[in-house]
Amino acid sequence: MELAELVGLRPFPAAGLLLGLTRRCPLRCRHCSTGSDLTVREEPNAAQLLRFVGSFTAENRPDVVMLTGGEPLLLPTLAGELSFLARRAGSRTAVLSGMFFARSQRIPPAILRAIAQVDHFSASLDVYHEREVARADVFRALHRIRESGVSVSFHLTGTGADDPYLADITRAIDKEFGGRVPSLVNEVRPFGRAAAWARPARTGPDPSAAAPCSMAAWPVVAFDGTVLACCNQDTVDRRPAPAHLDLGHIGSDDWETVRRRALESPVLRMIRTVGPTHLAAR
Ligand code: SF4
């Protein structure tokens, strides 16, 4: 599964599911939106995660499941099992990693086995990640993963279109991989460790204008097992969750229930159509 196909599914409600496997991470990137490191132990109950993904059926499942964190490959066996269950129902799977394992010359076998079970692998790379893991190590590991037959991409983060780092890294990726590895580029957001220093995202939309919110498309499983309608990190972390964004819990709900709530809620439909600012103003 290539990056373009994954991104193409992003606007479609419930076409995808984002699973946060753990908030833990061996790295401490300065811009980390989840505030991850090895001291934070929040992660959903593994048995509940397996049961929830096991509730997918051939007729009712997301097209794609994205395994994220923190660092999802701290739990390679669980990542592999979740991918197996999702693919058995016909979903495809992707994993987003901060590449901690690239610091060793060889990719640990358990991690390579987990990666071999997904349909797409994305490596996070930016100026902050490069202070934790060298670019050359990330490139070497990505070559190894490509050789195993898995489609790969980069998740780059920068400060905007004029960020010289983004110009440099995209050139370097093109040169290293002969233009065959795509990148998705995001801006640093003021969440997690970046809350204290990153500039806020652009000014809010005009309340009188429709500004559909694409973040309310794919359900997100948060680190406490709550399923939310929005992937905004502030929303994912806030408790109690705003009632209109709360889709249930993996301990008590199955995919069919979560999907139905996501698709049928009138408030969510309006948020996806005209946006939250316009809706609140009315
Ligand atoms: S690798 Fe990702 S999860 Fe880990 S500290 Fe960096 S940004 Fe956070």
Coordinates of C-alpha atoms and ligand atoms in Angstrom, one line a residue:
M1 CA 0.0 0.0 0.0
E2 CA 1.6 3.3 -1.1
L3 CA 1.4 6.6 0.8
A4 CA -0.8 8.2 -1.8
E5 CA -3.5 5.6 -1.3
L6 CA -3.3 6.0 2.4
V7 CA -3.6 9.8 2.2
G8 CA -6.4 9.5 -0.3
L9 CA -8.5 7.7 2.3
R10 CA -7.9 10.3 4.9
P11 CA -11.0 12.5 4.2
F12 CA -13.5 9.6 4.2
P13 CA -15.3 9.1 7.5
A14 CA -14.4 5.8 9.3
A15 CA -12.3 4.7 6.3
G16 CA -9.4 4.4 8.7
L17 CA -8.7 3.8 12.4
L18 CA -5.8 5.2 14.3
L19 CA -4.6 3.0 17.1
G20 CA -2.3 4.5 19.8
L21 CA -0.5 1.3 21.1
T22 CA 1.5 3.1 23.8
R23 CA 2.6 6.6 24.9
R24 CA 6.0 5.2 25.7
C25 CA 9.0 5.9 23.5
P26 CA 12.8 5.5 23.9
L27 CA 13.4 8.9 22.2
R28 CA 12.7 12.3 23.6
C29 CA 12.1 14.5 20.6
R30 CA 11.7 18.2 21.5
H31 CA 8.6 18.6 19.4
C32 CA 6.8 15.4 20.5
S33 CA 3.0 16.0 20.4
T34 CA 2.4 13.1 22.8
G35 CA 5.0 14.1 25.3
S36 CA 6.5 10.6 25.1
D37 CA 9.5 9.1 26.8
L38 CA 10.2 5.9 28.7
T39 CA 8.6 7.1 32.0
V40 CA 5.0 7.4 30.7
R41 CA 3.4 4.1 30.9
E42 CA -0.1 4.8 29.4
E43 CA -1.2 2.2 27.0
P44 CA -4.5 0.6 26.1
N45 CA -5.2 -2.9 27.5
A46 CA -3.7 -5.3 24.9
A47 CA -6.5 -7.9 25.3
Q48 CA -9.1 -5.2 24.7
L49 CA -7.2 -4.0 21.6
L50 CA -7.1 -7.5 20.2
R51 CA -10.8 -8.0 20.9
F52 CA -11.7 -4.7 19.3
V53 CA -9.7 -5.3 16.1
G54 CA -11.0 -8.9 16.2
S55 CA -14.5 -7.5 15.9
F56 CA -13.8 -6.3 12.3
T57 CA -15.7 -8.3 9.7
A58 CA -15.3 -8.6 5.9
E59 CA -18.4 -6.4 5.5
N60 CA -17.7 -3.9 8.3
R61 CA -14.1 -2.9 8.9
P62 CA -11.9 0.2 8.2
D63 CA -10.0 0.2 5.0
V64 CA -6.8 0.9 6.8
V65 CA -5.6 0.7 10.4
M66 CA -2.7 2.9 11.4
L67 CA -0.6 1.8 14.4
T68 CA 1.0 4.8 16.2
G69 CA 2.3 5.8 19.6
G70 CA 4.5 6.9 21.2
E71 CA 6.5 4.2 19.6
P72 CA 4.3 1.3 18.5
L73 CA 7.3 -0.9 17.8
L74 CA 8.1 -1.1 21.5
L75 CA 5.3 -3.7 21.3
P76 CA 6.3 -5.6 18.2
T77 CA 4.4 -8.8 19.0
L78 CA 1.2 -6.9 19.7
A79 CA 1.7 -4.8 16.6
G80 CA 2.1 -8.0 14.5
E81 CA -1.0 -9.6 16.1
L82 CA -3.2 -6.5 15.5
S83 CA -2.0 -6.4 11.9
F84 CA -2.8 -10.0 11.4
L85 CA -6.4 -9.7 12.8
A86 CA -7.0 -6.5 10.7
R87 CA -5.7 -8.0 7.5
R88 CA -7.7 -11.2 8.1
A89 CA -10.9 -9.1 7.9
G90 CA -9.6 -7.3 4.7
S91 CA -8.2 -4.1 6.3
R92 CA -4.8 -3.0 5.4
T93 CA -2.3 -1.8 8.0
A94 CA 0.4 0.8 8.4
V95 CA 2.8 1.6 11.2
L96 CA 4.4 5.0 12.0
S97 CA 7.8 4.7 13.9
G98 CA 10.3 7.2 15.4
M99 CA 13.0 4.7 14.3
F100 CA 14.7 4.1 17.7
F101 CA 15.8 0.7 16.5
A102 CA 17.8 2.2 13.6
R103 CA 20.6 3.1 16.1
S104 CA 21.8 -0.5 16.0
Q105 CA 23.4 -1.8 12.9
R106 CA 20.8 -4.6 12.5
I107 CA 17.1 -4.2 12.9
P108 CA 16.1 -6.5 15.8
P109 CA 14.4 -9.7 14.4
A110 CA 11.2 -9.2 16.4
I111 CA 10.8 -5.7 15.0
L112 CA 11.5 -6.8 11.4
R113 CA 8.9 -9.5 11.8
A114 CA 6.3 -7.0 13.0
I115 CA 7.1 -4.7 10.1
A116 CA 6.8 -7.5 7.6
Q117 CA 3.2 -8.0 8.7
V118 CA 2.1 -4.4 7.7
D119 CA 1.2 -3.0 4.3
H120 CA 3.0 0.3 4.8
F121 CA 5.8 1.6 7.0
S122 CA 6.4 5.3 7.7
A123 CA 9.5 6.7 9.3
S124 CA 9.3 10.0 11.2
L125 CA 12.1 12.3 10.3
D126 CA 12.8 16.0 11.1
V127 CA 15.3 18.2 12.7
Y128 CA 14.3 17.1 16.2
H129 CA 14.4 13.3 15.4
E130 CA 17.8 13.8 13.9
R131 CA 19.1 14.8 17.3
E132 CA 18.0 11.4 18.6
V133 CA 18.7 9.1 15.6
A134 CA 21.2 10.0 12.8
R135 CA 19.8 10.5 9.3
A136 CA 22.2 7.9 7.9
D137 CA 21.0 5.3 10.4
V138 CA 17.3 6.0 9.4
F139 CA 18.2 5.7 5.7
R140 CA 20.0 2.4 6.2
A141 CA 17.1 0.9 8.2
L142 CA 14.6 2.1 5.5
H143 CA 16.6 0.5 2.7
R144 CA 16.5 -2.8 4.7
I145 CA 12.7 -2.5 5.2
R146 CA 12.2 -1.8 1.5
E147 CA 14.2 -4.8 0.6
S148 CA 11.8 -6.9 2.7
G149 CA 9.0 -5.8 0.2
V150 CA 7.1 -3.4 2.4
S151 CA 6.1 0.0 1.0
V152 CA 7.8 2.9 2.8
S153 CA 7.4 6.6 3.3
F154 CA 8.7 9.4 5.5
H155 CA 6.6 11.6 7.8
L156 CA 8.5 14.9 7.8
T157 CA 7.8 17.8 10.2
G158 CA 8.9 21.4 9.7
T159 CA 8.0 25.0 10.5
G160 CA 6.4 25.8 7.2
A161 CA 6.9 26.0 3.4
D162 CA 10.0 28.2 3.8
D163 CA 11.7 25.9 6.3
P164 CA 15.2 25.3 4.9
Y165 CA 15.4 21.9 6.7
L166 CA 12.4 20.6 4.7
A167 CA 14.2 21.7 1.4
D168 CA 17.3 19.9 2.5
I169 CA 15.7 16.7 3.8
T170 CA 13.4 16.2 0.8
R171 CA 16.5 16.7 -1.6
A172 CA 18.4 14.2 0.5
I173 CA 15.6 11.6 0.4
D174 CA 15.2 11.9 -3.3
K175 CA 19.0 11.4 -3.8
E176 CA 19.2 8.5 -1.4
F177 CA 16.2 6.6 -2.8
G178 CA 16.2 7.7 -6.4
G179 CA 12.8 9.5 -6.1
R180 CA 11.0 6.3 -5.2
V181 CA 10.2 7.1 -1.5
P182 CA 7.4 9.7 -0.9
S183 CA 7.1 12.0 2.1
L184 CA 4.1 13.4 3.9
V185 CA 5.0 16.9 5.4
N186 CA 3.3 18.3 8.5
E187 CA 3.9 21.5 10.6
V188 CA 5.0 21.4 14.2
R189 CA 1.9 21.9 16.4
P190 CA 1.9 23.3 20.0
F191 CA 1.0 20.1 21.7
G192 CA 2.9 17.8 24.2
R193 CA 6.6 19.0 24.5
A194 CA 6.1 21.5 21.8
A195 CA 3.2 23.3 23.7
A196 CA 5.7 25.6 25.4
W197 CA 7.5 26.8 22.3
A198 CA 5.7 26.1 19.0
R199 CA 3.7 28.8 17.4
P200 CA 0.0 28.1 17.2
A201 CA -1.4 26.9 14.0
R202 CA -2.8 29.6 11.7
T203 CA -5.5 31.9 12.9
G204 CA -9.0 30.2 13.2
P205 CA -11.4 30.2 10.3
D206 CA -14.0 32.9 9.7
P207 CA -17.1 31.8 11.7
S208 CA -19.4 32.8 8.9
A209 CA -17.6 30.6 6.4
A210 CA -17.8 26.9 6.1
A211 CA -14.4 25.2 7.0
P212 CA -14.9 21.5 7.1
C213 CA -12.8 19.7 9.6
S214 CA -10.9 16.7 8.2
M215 CA -9.6 15.7 11.6
A216 CA -13.0 14.3 12.6
A217 CA -12.9 11.6 9.9
W218 CA -11.0 8.6 11.3
P219 CA -11.8 7.3 14.9
V220 CA -8.8 7.3 17.2
V221 CA -8.1 4.8 20.0
A222 CA -6.4 6.8 22.8
F223 CA -3.9 5.5 25.3
D224 CA -6.7 4.8 27.9
G225 CA -8.8 2.8 25.4
T226 CA -11.3 5.6 24.8
V227 CA -12.3 6.0 21.1
L228 CA -12.5 9.6 19.9
A229 CA -13.9 11.1 16.8
C230 CA -11.0 13.5 16.3
C231 CA -7.2 13.0 16.1
N232 CA -6.4 16.5 17.4
Q233 CA -3.9 15.6 20.2
D234 CA -5.5 18.1 22.6
T235 CA -8.8 16.2 22.2
V236 CA -7.2 12.8 22.4
D237 CA -5.6 13.6 25.8
R238 CA -8.4 15.6 27.4
R239 CA -10.6 13.9 30.0
P240 CA -13.5 13.9 30.3
A241 CA -13.6 13.7 26.5
P242 CA -16.0 16.2 24.9
A243 CA -19.3 14.3 24.7
H244 CA -19.8 14.9 21.0
L245 CA -16.4 13.5 20.2
D246 CA -16.6 10.4 22.5
L247 CA -17.3 7.3 20.4
G248 CA -17.0 4.7 23.1
H249 CA -14.3 2.5 24.6
I250 CA -12.5 -0.6 23.2
G251 CA -13.4 -2.5 26.5
S252 CA -17.1 -2.3 25.9
D253 CA -17.7 -1.4 22.2
D254 CA -17.0 -3.1 18.9
W255 CA -16.0 -1.6 15.6
E256 CA -19.5 -1.7 14.2
T257 CA -20.8 0.4 17.1
V258 CA -18.0 2.9 16.9
R259 CA -18.4 3.2 13.2
R260 CA -22.1 3.7 13.4
R261 CA -21.7 6.5 16.0
A262 CA -19.0 8.2 13.9
L263 CA -21.2 8.1 10.8
E264 CA -24.6 8.8 12.2
S265 CA -23.9 11.6 14.8
P266 CA -25.6 14.8 13.4
V267 CA -23.0 17.0 15.2
L268 CA -20.0 15.1 13.7
R269 CA -21.6 15.2 10.3
M270 CA -21.9 19.0 10.6
I271 CA -18.3 19.3 11.9
R272 CA -17.2 17.4 8.8
T273 CA -19.3 19.5 6.5
V274 CA -19.2 23.1 7.7
G275 CA -16.6 22.9 10.5
P276 CA -16.8 23.4 14.3
T277 CA -16.4 27.2 14.2
H278 CA -19.3 27.8 11.9
L279 CA -21.4 25.2 13.8
A280 CA -20.7 26.9 17.2
A281 CA -21.4 30.3 15.8
R282 CA -24.9 29.1 14.7
Ligands
SF4_1 S1 9.9 9.3 18.2 FE1 7.8 10.1 18.0 S2 6.8 9.4 19.9 FE2 9.0 9.2 20.2 S3 9.6 11.1 21.3 FE3 10.0 11.4 19.0 S4 8.1 12.3 18.3 FE4 7.6 11.5 20.3

